[in-house]
Amino acid sequence: MGDKCIRCGGPADHPVRALEVRTLHVRGLSGESRVQALGDEMSSAVCDCCAREQLALALDPVRAAKKQLVSFGAVFAAGLLIVAAAFLFLKGKKLFVLLGLAALACGVLGIVDALQKARKKRNDIRNMPETEALEEAVWDVFTAEAPKKENENDLTYIPINEQTLRRKNGDLMILYHLLPEIAVQAWNRLHGKTADKAEPQRPENQNPETI
C-alpha cells in the first residue's frame, strides 16, 4: 500500500484500494460500442490535508465547477462574437447566425449542467456523516489524480471498500458504467477472497448495452 499522498507526495493518512476498469470505444458503421476489461488492483493513499481541501472544495459549487464554467463560458462568448460578426459584417448570413446561436445554447446548457452537478454533490455531502463525507473526498482526490488513459483505453476505477462489497453486480454496472459481463467479473474479483461462490447473474436486469 502506498504511504505517500497521491496528490502532494506527503505522508498519507487514508489508504485507497481500487479496481481498474479499461474501456475502449470502438466506432463502426453501426455506431459506437464499448469494449471493457478489468485491470489491476491499485493501492494508493491520500493525506488528511488534501482530503479536507477536497471536501471544502466540494462544498463550494462555483469553485468546484470552475473549470467547466470557464470552458462553457468561453463557448458562450464565442457564440456572442459569431452572432455579432454575422450581423455586423456578413449581413446576417443564416449559417453563421445558426452557428453562433448553437454555441450560445451549448454554453448556457453546459454552465447550468455543471452548476447543477456541483450543487447536487454539495447537498449529498452535507447529508453524509463527517467520516463518510471525508471518505468521499479521499476517493475524489484519488480519481482526480489517478491515470485517465492507457494507450487508447479510458481508465476508470471501482473503490474496494465495505460499501462496494455490499453491492450487487447490477448496482456495480449502473454506478460505474460497466457492461453486464464486466459487472459480474468485477463482483467476482471483489469477492474472490471473501465469498465461497460468485453472486448469480440476473439476466432480467442485465441486458447488453448498445450505444
C-alpha positions as semicolon CSV with decimal commas, in nm:
position;residue;x (nm);y (nm);z (nm)
1;M;0,000;0,000;0,000
2;G;0,135;0,342;-0,091
3;D;0,237;0,556;0,208
4;K;0,262;0,886;0,020
5;C;-0,027;1,106;-0,083
6;I;-0,113;1,064;-0,450
7;R;-0,165;1,441;-0,480
8;C;0,104;1,616;-0,276
9;G;0,351;1,336;-0,206
10;G;0,340;1,395;0,169
11;P;0,279;1,138;0,441
12;A;-0,064;0,982;0,382
13;D;-0,338;0,911;0,633
14;H;-0,610;0,746;0,423
15;P;-0,535;0,426;0,225
16;V;-0,718;0,373;-0,104
17;R;-0,776;0,046;-0,286
18;A;-0,933;0,041;-0,630
19;L;-1,005;-0,196;-0,917
20;E;-0,909;-0,057;-1,257
21;V;-1,153;-0,071;-1,550
22;R;-1,025;-0,027;-1,906
23;T;-1,272;0,091;-2,170
24;L;-1,207;0,108;-2,542
25;H;-1,456;0,299;-2,758
26;V;-1,495;0,133;-3,097
27;R;-1,656;0,324;-3,384
28;G;-1,807;0,132;-3,672
29;L;-2,071;0,156;-3,940
30;S;-2,341;0,070;-3,688
31;G;-2,231;0,341;-3,444
32;E;-2,014;0,333;-3,135
33;S;-1,974;0,044;-2,893
34;R;-1,759;-0,025;-2,592
35;V;-1,511;-0,299;-2,516
36;Q;-1,426;-0,333;-2,149
37;A;-1,184;-0,532;-1,938
38;L;-1,080;-0,528;-1,576
39;G;-0,727;-0,416;-1,500
40;D;-0,514;-0,450;-1,190
41;E;-0,599;-0,377;-0,831
42;M;-0,438;-0,048;-0,729
43;S;-0,318;0,065;-0,388
44;S;-0,269;0,433;-0,313
45;A;-0,321;0,683;-0,033
46;V;-0,430;1,041;0,037
47;C;-0,320;1,273;0,315
48;D;-0,571;1,429;0,553
49;C;-0,487;1,782;0,435
50;C;-0,562;1,708;0,068
51;A;-0,878;1,521;0,163
52;R;-1,009;1,812;0,369
53;E;-0,920;2,062;0,098
54;Q;-1,117;1,849;-0,149
55;L;-1,408;1,835;0,094
56;A;-1,409;2,213;0,130
57;L;-1,398;2,247;-0,249
58;A;-1,699;2,017;-0,293
59;L;-1,895;2,236;-0,051
60;D;-1,840;2,539;-0,276
61;P;-2,024;2,459;-0,603
62;V;-1,897;2,758;-0,801
63;R;-1,533;2,687;-0,713
64;A;-1,580;2,313;-0,767
65;A;-1,721;2,371;-1,117
66;K;-1,471;2,644;-1,207
67;K;-1,302;2,460;-1,493
68;Q;-1,630;2,368;-1,659
69;L;-1,769;2,718;-1,606
70;V;-1,464;2,874;-1,771
71;S;-1,480;2,631;-2,064
72;F;-1,851;2,673;-2,131
73;G;-1,823;3,046;-2,065
74;A;-1,568;3,061;-2,347
75;V;-1,809;2,873;-2,574
76;F;-2,085;3,120;-2,485
77;A;-1,856;3,417;-2,554
78;A;-1,757;3,268;-2,889
79;G;-2,124;3,233;-2,976
80;L;-2,183;3,601;-2,899
81;L;-1,890;3,701;-3,120
82;I;-2,011;3,484;-3,408
83;V;-2,364;3,625;-3,392
84;A;-2,234;3,981;-3,368
85;A;-1,995;3,929;-3,659
86;A;-2,272;3,770;-3,868
87;F;-2,496;4,076;-3,830
88;L;-2,226;4,343;-3,844
89;F;-2,008;4,212;-4,126
90;L;-2,193;3,927;-4,301
91;K;-2,540;4,080;-4,342
92;G;-2,698;3,829;-4,107
93;K;-2,587;3,528;-4,305
94;K;-2,805;3,245;-4,179
95;L;-2,534;2,979;-4,147
96;F;-2,320;3,193;-3,916
97;V;-2,618;3,310;-3,713
98;L;-2,723;2,948;-3,654
99;L;-2,366;2,854;-3,564
100;G;-2,349;3,136;-3,313
101;L;-2,685;3,051;-3,161
102;A;-2,579;2,687;-3,127
103;A;-2,264;2,796;-2,942
104;L;-2,471;3,021;-2,715
105;A;-2,710;2,735;-2,633
106;C;-2,422;2,493;-2,574
107;G;-2,254;2,740;-2,341
108;V;-2,567;2,807;-2,137
109;L;-2,660;2,438;-2,108
110;G;-2,305;2,346;-2,010
111;I;-2,291;2,612;-1,739
112;V;-2,630;2,511;-1,597
113;D;-2,541;2,140;-1,601
114;A;-2,204;2,198;-1,433
115;L;-2,361;2,405;-1,155
116;Q;-2,643;2,156;-1,102
117;K;-2,399;1,866;-1,065
118;A;-2,177;2,066;-0,829
119;R;-2,475;2,165;-0,615
120;K;-2,603;1,807;-0,603
121;K;-2,259;1,694;-0,489
122;R;-2,260;1,961;-0,217
123;N;-2,605;1,860;-0,097
124;D;-2,513;1,491;-0,095
125;I;-2,202;1,562;0,114
126;R;-2,396;1,780;0,357
127;N;-2,630;1,486;0,421
128;M;-2,345;1,245;0,497
129;P;-2,186;1,179;0,835
130;E;-1,850;1,356;0,862
131;T;-1,646;1,036;0,834
132;E;-1,835;0,926;0,523
133;A;-1,801;1,272;0,366
134;L;-1,425;1,259;0,427
135;E;-1,407;0,914;0,265
136;E;-1,590;1,057;-0,036
137;A;-1,335;1,338;-0,054
138;V;-1,047;1,087;-0,032
139;W;-1,194;0,897;-0,327
140;D;-1,240;1,221;-0,524
141;V;-0,873;1,307;-0,471
142;F;-0,768;0,963;-0,589
143;T;-0,985;0,966;-0,904
144;A;-0,870;1,320;-0,987
145;E;-0,502;1,222;-0,971
146;A;-0,508;0,862;-1,097
147;P;-0,427;0,799;-1,467
148;K;-0,719;0,854;-1,707
149;K;-0,576;0,693;-2,021
150;E;-0,357;0,400;-2,118
151;N;-0,288;0,399;-2,489
152;E;-0,637;0,401;-2,646
153;N;-0,814;0,287;-2,332
154;D;-1,004;0,511;-2,091
155;L;-0,929;0,424;-1,730
156;T;-1,188;0,437;-1,453
157;Y;-1,188;0,289;-1,105
158;I;-1,412;0,096;-0,866
159;P;-1,341;0,154;-0,496
160;I;-1,264;-0,154;-0,291
161;N;-1,428;-0,086;0,043
162;E;-1,703;-0,218;0,266
163;Q;-1,974;-0,021;0,090
164;T;-1,877;-0,154;-0,253
165;L;-1,852;-0,510;-0,124
166;R;-2,217;-0,489;-0,015
167;R;-2,336;-0,402;-0,364
168;K;-2,490;-0,642;-0,617
169;N;-2,335;-0,679;-0,961
170;G;-2,629;-0,488;-1,109
171;D;-2,551;-0,197;-0,878
172;L;-2,188;-0,201;-0,990
173;M;-2,300;-0,196;-1,353
174;I;-2,508;0,119;-1,303
175;L;-2,279;0,309;-1,067
176;Y;-1,955;0,251;-1,257
177;H;-2,091;0,233;-1,615
178;L;-1,992;-0,129;-1,664
179;L;-2,105;-0,369;-1,932
180;P;-2,313;-0,654;-1,779
181;E;-2,047;-0,922;-1,812
182;I;-1,780;-0,690;-1,671
183;A;-2,003;-0,609;-1,374
184;V;-2,022;-0,982;-1,296
185;Q;-1,644;-1,018;-1,332
186;A;-1,591;-0,716;-1,107
187;W;-1,819;-0,863;-0,839
188;N;-1,628;-1,189;-0,858
189;R;-1,292;-1,012;-0,832
190;L;-1,405;-0,800;-0,538
191;H;-1,530;-1,106;-0,350
192;G;-1,265;-1,353;-0,463
193;K;-1,107;-1,381;-0,117
194;T;-1,420;-1,348;0,093
195;A;-1,702;-1,527;-0,092
196;D;-1,737;-1,902;-0,138
197;K;-1,914;-1,857;-0,467
198;A;-1,999;-1,575;-0,700
199;E;-2,331;-1,399;-0,696
200;P;-2,560;-1,547;-0,965
201;Q;-2,623;-1,330;-1,266
202;R;-2,963;-1,170;-1,307
203;P;-3,024;-1,162;-1,683
204;E;-3,350;-0,975;-1,649
205;N;-3,159;-0,677;-1,504
206;Q;-2,853;-0,704;-1,724
207;N;-2,940;-0,663;-2,088
208;P;-2,634;-0,599;-2,307
209;E;-2,575;-0,229;-2,358
210;T;-2,599;-0,082;-2,701
211;I;-2,460;0,259;-2,784
